[in-house]
Coordinates of C-alpha atoms and ligand atoms in Angstrom, one line a residue:
X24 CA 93.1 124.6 -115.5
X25 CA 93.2 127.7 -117.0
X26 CA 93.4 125.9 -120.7
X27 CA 90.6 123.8 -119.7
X28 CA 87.4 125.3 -119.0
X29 CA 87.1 127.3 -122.3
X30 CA 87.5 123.7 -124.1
X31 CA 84.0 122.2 -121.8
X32 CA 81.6 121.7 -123.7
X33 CA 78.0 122.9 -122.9
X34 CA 77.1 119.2 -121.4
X35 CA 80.3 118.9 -119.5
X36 CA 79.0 119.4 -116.3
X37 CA 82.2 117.8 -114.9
X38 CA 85.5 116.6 -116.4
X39 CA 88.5 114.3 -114.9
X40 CA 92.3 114.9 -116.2
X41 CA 95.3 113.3 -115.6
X42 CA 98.5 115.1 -114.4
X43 CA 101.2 113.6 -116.3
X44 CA 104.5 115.5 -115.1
X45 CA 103.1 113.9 -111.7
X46 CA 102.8 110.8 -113.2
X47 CA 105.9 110.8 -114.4
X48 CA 107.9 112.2 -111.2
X49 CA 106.5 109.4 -109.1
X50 CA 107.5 106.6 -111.8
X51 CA 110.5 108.4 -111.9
X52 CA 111.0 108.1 -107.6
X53 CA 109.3 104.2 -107.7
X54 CA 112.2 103.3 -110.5
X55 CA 114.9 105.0 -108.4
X56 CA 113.7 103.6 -105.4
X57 CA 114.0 99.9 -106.5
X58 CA 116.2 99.7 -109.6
X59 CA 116.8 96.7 -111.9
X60 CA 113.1 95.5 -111.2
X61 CA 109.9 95.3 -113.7
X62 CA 107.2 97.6 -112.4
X63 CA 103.9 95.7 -113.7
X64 CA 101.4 99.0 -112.5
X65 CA 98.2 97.8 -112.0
X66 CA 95.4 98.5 -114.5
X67 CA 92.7 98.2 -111.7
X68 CA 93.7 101.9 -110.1
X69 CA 93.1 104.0 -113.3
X70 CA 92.2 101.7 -116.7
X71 CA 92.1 105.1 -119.0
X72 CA 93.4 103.2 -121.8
X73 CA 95.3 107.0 -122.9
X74 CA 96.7 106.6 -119.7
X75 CA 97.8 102.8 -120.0
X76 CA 99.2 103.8 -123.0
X77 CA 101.2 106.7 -122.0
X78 CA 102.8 104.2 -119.1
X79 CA 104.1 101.2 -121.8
X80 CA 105.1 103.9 -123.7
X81 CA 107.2 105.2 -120.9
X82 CA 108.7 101.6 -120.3
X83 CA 106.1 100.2 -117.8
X84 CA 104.8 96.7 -117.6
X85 CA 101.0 96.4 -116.2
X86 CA 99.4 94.1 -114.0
X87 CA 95.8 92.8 -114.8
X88 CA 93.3 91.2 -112.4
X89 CA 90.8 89.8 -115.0
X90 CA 90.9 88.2 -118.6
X91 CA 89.7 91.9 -119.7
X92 CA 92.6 93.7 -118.4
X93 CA 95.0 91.1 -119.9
X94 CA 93.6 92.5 -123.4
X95 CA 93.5 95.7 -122.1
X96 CA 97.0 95.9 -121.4
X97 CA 97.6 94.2 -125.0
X98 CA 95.5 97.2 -126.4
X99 CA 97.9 99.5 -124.8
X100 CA 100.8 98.1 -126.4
X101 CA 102.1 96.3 -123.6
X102 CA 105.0 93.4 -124.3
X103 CA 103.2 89.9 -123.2
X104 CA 106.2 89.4 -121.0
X105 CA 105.4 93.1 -119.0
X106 CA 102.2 91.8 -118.3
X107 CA 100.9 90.2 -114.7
X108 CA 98.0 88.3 -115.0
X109 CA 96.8 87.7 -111.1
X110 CA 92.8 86.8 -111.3
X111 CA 91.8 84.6 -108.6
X112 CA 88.9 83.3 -110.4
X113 CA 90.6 82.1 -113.8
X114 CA 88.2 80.3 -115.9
X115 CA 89.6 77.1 -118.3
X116 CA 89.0 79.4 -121.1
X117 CA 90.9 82.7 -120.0
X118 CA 93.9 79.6 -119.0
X119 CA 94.0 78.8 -122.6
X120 CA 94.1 82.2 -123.7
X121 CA 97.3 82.9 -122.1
X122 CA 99.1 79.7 -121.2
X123 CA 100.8 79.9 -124.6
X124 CA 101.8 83.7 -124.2
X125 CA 105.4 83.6 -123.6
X126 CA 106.5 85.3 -120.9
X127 CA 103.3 86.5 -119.1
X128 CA 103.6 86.0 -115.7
X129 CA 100.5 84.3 -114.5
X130 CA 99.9 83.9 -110.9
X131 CA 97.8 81.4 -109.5
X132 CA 95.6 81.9 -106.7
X133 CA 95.1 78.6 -105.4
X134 CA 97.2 75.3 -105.9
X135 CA 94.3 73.7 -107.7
X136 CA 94.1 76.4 -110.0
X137 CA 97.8 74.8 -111.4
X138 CA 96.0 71.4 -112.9
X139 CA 93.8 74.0 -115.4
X140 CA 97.5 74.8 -117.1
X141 CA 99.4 72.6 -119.8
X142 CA 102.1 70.8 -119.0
X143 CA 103.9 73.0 -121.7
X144 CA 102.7 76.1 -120.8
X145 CA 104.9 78.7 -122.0
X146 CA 103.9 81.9 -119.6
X147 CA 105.6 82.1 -116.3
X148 CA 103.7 80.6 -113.8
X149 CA 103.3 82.1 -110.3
X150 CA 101.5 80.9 -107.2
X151 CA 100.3 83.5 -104.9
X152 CA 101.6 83.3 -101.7
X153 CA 99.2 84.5 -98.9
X154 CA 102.7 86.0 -96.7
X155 CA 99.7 86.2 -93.1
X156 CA 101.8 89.0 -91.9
X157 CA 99.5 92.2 -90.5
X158 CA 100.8 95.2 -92.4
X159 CA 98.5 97.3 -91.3
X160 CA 96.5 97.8 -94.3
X161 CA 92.5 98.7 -93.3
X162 CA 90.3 95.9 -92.9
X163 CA 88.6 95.7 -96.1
X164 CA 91.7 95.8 -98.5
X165 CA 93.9 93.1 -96.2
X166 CA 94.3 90.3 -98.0
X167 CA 96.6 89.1 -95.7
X168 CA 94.7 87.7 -92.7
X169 CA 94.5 83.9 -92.1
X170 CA 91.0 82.9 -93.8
X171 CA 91.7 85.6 -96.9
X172 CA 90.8 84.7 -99.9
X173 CA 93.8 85.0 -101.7
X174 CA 96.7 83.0 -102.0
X175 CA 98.5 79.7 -100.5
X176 CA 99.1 80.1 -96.8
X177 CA 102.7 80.2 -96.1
X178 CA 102.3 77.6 -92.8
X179 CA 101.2 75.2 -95.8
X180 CA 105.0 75.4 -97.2
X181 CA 105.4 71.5 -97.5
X182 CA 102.4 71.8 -99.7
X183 CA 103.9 74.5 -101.4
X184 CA 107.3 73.1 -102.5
X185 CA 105.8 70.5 -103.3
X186 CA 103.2 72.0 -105.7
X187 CA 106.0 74.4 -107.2
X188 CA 108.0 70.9 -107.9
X189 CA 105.4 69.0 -109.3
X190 CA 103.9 71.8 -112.4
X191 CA 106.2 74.2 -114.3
X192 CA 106.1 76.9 -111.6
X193 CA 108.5 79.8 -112.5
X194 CA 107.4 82.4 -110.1
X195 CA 106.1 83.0 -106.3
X196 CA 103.9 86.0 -105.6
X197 CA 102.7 88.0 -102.6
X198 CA 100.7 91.3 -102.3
X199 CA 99.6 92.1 -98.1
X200 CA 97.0 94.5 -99.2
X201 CA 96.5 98.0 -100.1
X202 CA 97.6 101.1 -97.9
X203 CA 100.1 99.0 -95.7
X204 CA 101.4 101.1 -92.9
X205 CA 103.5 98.6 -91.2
X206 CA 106.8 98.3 -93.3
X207 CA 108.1 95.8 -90.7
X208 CA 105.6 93.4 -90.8
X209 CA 106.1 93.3 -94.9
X210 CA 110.0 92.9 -94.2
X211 CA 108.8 89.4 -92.8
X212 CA 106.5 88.8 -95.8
X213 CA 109.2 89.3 -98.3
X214 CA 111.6 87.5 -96.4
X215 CA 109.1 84.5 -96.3
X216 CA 108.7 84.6 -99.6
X217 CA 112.2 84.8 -100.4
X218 CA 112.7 81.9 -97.7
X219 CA 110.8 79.5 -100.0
X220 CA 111.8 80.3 -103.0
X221 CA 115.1 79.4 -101.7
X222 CA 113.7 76.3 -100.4
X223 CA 112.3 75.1 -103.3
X224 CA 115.7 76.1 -105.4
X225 CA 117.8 74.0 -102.6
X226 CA 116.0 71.1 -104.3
X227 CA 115.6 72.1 -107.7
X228 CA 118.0 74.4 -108.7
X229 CA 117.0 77.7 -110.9
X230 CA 113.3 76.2 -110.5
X231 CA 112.3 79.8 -109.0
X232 CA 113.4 82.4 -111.3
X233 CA 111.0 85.5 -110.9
X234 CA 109.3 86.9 -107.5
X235 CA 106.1 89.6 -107.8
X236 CA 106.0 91.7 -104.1
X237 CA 102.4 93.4 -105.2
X238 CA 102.2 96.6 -104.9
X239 CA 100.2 98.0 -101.5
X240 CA 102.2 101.1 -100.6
X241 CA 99.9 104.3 -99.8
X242 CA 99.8 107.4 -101.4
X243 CA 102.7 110.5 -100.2
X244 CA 104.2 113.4 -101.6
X245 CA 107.7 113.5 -103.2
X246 CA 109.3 115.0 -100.5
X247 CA 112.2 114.2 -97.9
X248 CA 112.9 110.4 -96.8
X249 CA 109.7 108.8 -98.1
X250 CA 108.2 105.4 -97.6
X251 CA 109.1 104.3 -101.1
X252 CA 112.4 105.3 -100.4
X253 CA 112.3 103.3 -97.4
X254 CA 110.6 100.2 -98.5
X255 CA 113.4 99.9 -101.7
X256 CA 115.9 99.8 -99.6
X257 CA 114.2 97.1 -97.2
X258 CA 113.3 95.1 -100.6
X259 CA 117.0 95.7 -101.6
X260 CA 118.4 94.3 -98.4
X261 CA 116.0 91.4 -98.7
X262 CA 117.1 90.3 -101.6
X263 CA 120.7 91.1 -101.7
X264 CA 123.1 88.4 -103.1
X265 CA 120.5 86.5 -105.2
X266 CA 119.4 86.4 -108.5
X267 CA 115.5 86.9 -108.2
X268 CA 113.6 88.5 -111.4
X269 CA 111.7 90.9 -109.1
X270 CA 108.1 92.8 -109.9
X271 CA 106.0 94.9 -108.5
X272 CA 102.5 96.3 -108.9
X273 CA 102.0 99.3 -107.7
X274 CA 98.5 101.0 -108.3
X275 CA 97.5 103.6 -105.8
X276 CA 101.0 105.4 -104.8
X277 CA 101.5 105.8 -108.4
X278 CA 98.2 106.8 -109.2
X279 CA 96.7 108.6 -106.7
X280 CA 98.0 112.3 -106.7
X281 CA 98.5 112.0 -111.0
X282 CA 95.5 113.4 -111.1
X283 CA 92.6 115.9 -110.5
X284 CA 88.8 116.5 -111.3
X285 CA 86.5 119.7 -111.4
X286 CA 82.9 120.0 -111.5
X287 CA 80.3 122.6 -111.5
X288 CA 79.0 123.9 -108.3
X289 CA 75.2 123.9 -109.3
X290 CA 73.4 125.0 -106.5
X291 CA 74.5 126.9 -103.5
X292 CA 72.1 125.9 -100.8
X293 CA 72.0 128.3 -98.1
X294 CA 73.6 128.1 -95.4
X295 CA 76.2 125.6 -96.1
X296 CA 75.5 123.1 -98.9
X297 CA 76.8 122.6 -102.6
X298 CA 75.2 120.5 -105.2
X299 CA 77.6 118.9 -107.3
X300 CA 78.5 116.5 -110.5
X301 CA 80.8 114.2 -108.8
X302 CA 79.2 111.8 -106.1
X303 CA 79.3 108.3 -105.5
X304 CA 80.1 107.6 -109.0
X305 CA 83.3 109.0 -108.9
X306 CA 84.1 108.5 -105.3
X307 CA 82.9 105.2 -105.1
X308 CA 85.3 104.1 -102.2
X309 CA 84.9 107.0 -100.3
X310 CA 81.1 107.4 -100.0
X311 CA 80.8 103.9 -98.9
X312 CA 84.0 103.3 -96.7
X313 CA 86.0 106.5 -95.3
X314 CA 86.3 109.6 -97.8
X315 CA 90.1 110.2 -98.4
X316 CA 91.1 113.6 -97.2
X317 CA 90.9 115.4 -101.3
X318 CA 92.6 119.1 -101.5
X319 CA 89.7 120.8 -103.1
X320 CA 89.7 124.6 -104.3
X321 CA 87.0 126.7 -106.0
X322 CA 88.1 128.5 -109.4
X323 CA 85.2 130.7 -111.3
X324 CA 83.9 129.7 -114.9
X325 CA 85.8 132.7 -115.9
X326 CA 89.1 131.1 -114.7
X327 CA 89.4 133.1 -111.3
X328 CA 90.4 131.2 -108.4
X329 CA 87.9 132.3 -105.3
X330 CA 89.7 133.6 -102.3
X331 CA 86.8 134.6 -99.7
X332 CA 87.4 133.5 -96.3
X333 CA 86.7 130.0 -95.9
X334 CA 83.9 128.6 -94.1
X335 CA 82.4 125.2 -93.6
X336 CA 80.2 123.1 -97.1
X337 CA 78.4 119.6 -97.1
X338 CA 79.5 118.6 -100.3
X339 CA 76.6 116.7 -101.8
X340 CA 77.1 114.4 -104.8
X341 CA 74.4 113.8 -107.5
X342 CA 73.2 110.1 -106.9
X343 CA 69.3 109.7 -105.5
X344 CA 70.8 108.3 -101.9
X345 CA 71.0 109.7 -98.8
X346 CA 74.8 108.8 -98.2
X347 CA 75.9 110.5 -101.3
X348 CA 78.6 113.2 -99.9
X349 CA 81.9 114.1 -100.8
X350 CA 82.7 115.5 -97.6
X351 CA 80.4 117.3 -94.9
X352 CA 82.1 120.2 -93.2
X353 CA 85.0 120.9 -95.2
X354 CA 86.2 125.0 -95.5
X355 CA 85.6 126.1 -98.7
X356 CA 86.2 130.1 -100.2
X357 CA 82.8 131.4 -98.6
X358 CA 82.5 133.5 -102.0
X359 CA 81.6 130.5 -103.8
X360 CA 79.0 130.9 -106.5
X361 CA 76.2 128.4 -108.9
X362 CA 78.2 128.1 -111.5
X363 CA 81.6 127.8 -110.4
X364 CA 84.1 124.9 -110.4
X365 CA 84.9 122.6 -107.5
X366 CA 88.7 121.6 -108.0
X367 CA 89.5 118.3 -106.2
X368 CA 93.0 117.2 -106.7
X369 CA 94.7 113.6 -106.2
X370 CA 91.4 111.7 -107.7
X371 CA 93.9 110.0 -110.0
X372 CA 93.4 106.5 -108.1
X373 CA 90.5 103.9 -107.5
X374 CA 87.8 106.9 -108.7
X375 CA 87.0 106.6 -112.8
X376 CA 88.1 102.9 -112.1
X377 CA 85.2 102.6 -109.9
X378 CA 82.6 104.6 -111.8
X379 CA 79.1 103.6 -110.5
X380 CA 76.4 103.4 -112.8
X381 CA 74.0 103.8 -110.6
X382 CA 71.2 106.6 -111.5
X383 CA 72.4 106.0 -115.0
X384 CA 74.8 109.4 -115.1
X385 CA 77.4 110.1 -117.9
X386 CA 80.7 109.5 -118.0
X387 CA 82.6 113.0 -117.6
X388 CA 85.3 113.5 -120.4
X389 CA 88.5 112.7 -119.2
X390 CA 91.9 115.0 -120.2
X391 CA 95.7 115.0 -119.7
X392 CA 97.6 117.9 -118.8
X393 CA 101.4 117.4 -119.9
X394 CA 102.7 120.4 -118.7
X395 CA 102.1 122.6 -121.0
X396 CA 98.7 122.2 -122.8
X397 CA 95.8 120.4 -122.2
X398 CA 94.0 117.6 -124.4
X399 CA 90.9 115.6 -124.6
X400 CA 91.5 112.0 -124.2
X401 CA 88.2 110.6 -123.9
X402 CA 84.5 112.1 -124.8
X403 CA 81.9 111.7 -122.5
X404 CA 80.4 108.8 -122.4
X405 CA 76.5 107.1 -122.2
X406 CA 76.3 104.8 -120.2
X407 CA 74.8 101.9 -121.8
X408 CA 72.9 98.9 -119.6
Ligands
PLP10 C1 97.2 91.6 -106.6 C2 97.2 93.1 -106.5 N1 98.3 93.7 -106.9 C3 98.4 95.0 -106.8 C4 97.4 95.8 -106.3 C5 97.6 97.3 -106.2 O1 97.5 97.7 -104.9 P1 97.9 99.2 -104.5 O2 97.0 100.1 -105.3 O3 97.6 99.2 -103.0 O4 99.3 99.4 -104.8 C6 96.2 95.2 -105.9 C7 95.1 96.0 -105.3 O5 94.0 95.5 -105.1 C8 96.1 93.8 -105.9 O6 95.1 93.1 -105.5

């Protein structure tokens, strides 16, 4: 932080950074808590292609949801057979431009989506499996429900087999949804999906070589027994005693604490409001669904940290609409002054990914911290309609 603010620029009104000794620690705990498995992360939680870059370079595969991320994760350096391709709306012409890339895994959303591939298709071919299991996940990110969008039902598993028999199917996919709290219910999704792979390899033997679990596990700290933890060893058990290629695709648990943002405080409103850089823009999600609970701190623009006794900000964003709050209420050091920072850690997940463009605001700058020193990854940027 320290390293940071005497690098701003003039026009840097706000700036985002990534946190790569975080980064790495949680690849680190995701790799140890399911060993021997490709992690695909996926490009959609943070698409800083610095970022994407410093993940292949670390060994990880990535998983794209559109024809763009596919070439983004090629930009990055990513092996074709690290990459997951898992669009549900593949058009004929995104099809051809990776049937032919050997070893992609591409996972088809619907069973008519298999008659747009070559007979000779040399990618690995996936369906998606809709597992209709309730993990919990909040309404708007479960995919899992019976009318979702995505994926084959698993009640249709006649259908199913049969499709996997009849086209060069390699693979069978499932992600619930995001933020699952219900670690039991996906125990029955993976076993479902395991189920029918089996099924189908009872009739064709070695026909289903690879299974993709998503990704879908929340954000935690590092510390004690933790969810990851728990869910590897669940996946583990699952799939003990056969010979699966298995992939995730995490995005959010990875993501979400690798990563921080400051802004400038500009106005001080008395009593209790702050003016700041980062609204809706940034915090897309959160000013239209619930606001995740951000640790925020307040440091001076001569690098002190403020440590007046907190009391209560609305943290107001800089879009023109009414809803656009960080928070309302939230303590804050009651010193706080125009001018200073506004520190909000764990931004490192579905934020810059989001960006709005509404009221036509720049692009903050965005950083990496590796431990030691700070550097600029990426200037501001205009955005251009
Ligand atoms: C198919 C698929 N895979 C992986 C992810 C990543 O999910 P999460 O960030 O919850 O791990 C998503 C999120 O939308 C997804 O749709």
């Amino acid at each position: 932080m320290l390293s940071l603010l005497p690098q701003l620029g003039v026009e840097d009104t706000a700036a985002i950074v990534a946190h790569l000794p975080r980064l790495k620690a949680r690849l680190a705990h995701l790799t140890a808590a399911m060993p021997g498995m490709q992690h695909s992360i996926a490009i959609k939680t943070n698409p800083q292609i610095s970022l994407l870059r410093t993940l292949v370079g670390w060994g990880y595969g990535l998983e794209a949801a559109s024809i763009e991320e596919v070439r983004r994760a090629k930009t990055a350096g990513c092996c074709v057979d690290q990459i997951v391709f898992d669009s549900p709306v593949k058009t004929r012409l995104e099809i051809a431009e990776v049937a032919y890339e050997r070893g992609m895994l591409v996972n088809v959303n619907t069973l008519d989506e298999l008659e747009r591939f070559p007979a000779d298709a040399t990618c690995v071919l996936g369906i998606r499996i809709n597992p209709q299991v309730h993990a919990g996940s909040p309404d708007m990110f479960d995919v899992s429900k019976n009318e979702s969008k995505f994926g084959v039902p698993i009640s249709n598993q006649s259908e199913l087999i049969r499709a996997a028999l009849a086209y060069p199917v390699g693979a069978l996919h499932i992600h619930s949804g995001s933020q699952m709290q219900n670690l039991e219910a996906q125990k029955e999704a993976l076993v479902g999906l395991r189920d029918v792979a089996l099924a189908i390899n009872a009739l064709a033997p070695g026909k289903i070589h690879t299974l993709d679990i998503g990704g879908g596990l929340p954000s935690e700290p590092l510390e004690g027994q933790t969810k990851m933890a728990s869910y590897g060893a669940m996946v583990q058990e699952v799939f003990r005693g056969t010979s699966f290629k298995l992939v995730t695709e995490f995005g959010q648990w990875v993501h979400a604490s690798a990563g921080f943002a400051l802004t400038a405080i500009e106005y001080v409103i008395h009593p209790d409001r702050i003016f700041v850089h980062l609204g809706a823009d940034f915090f897309m999600r959160d000013a239209y669904t619930t606001a995740r609970p951000f640790p925020l701190a307040v440091i001076s623009s001569r690098g002190e940290w403020r440590g007046g006794q907190q009391r209560p900000f609305d943290i107001a964003g800089p879009l023109c609409f009414a809803g656009d709050y960080l928070a309302h209420k939230k303590n804050l050091p009651g010193d706080l002054q125009e001018s200073d920072y506004l520190v909000i850690d764990e931004t490192g997940a579905n934020t810059y990914a989001l960006w709005s463009r509404h009221c036509s605001r720049t692009v903050p700058s965005y950083w990496a911290w590796d431990g030691n020193s700070i550097v600029k990854w990426a200037e501001r940027q205009t955005i251009g309609f």
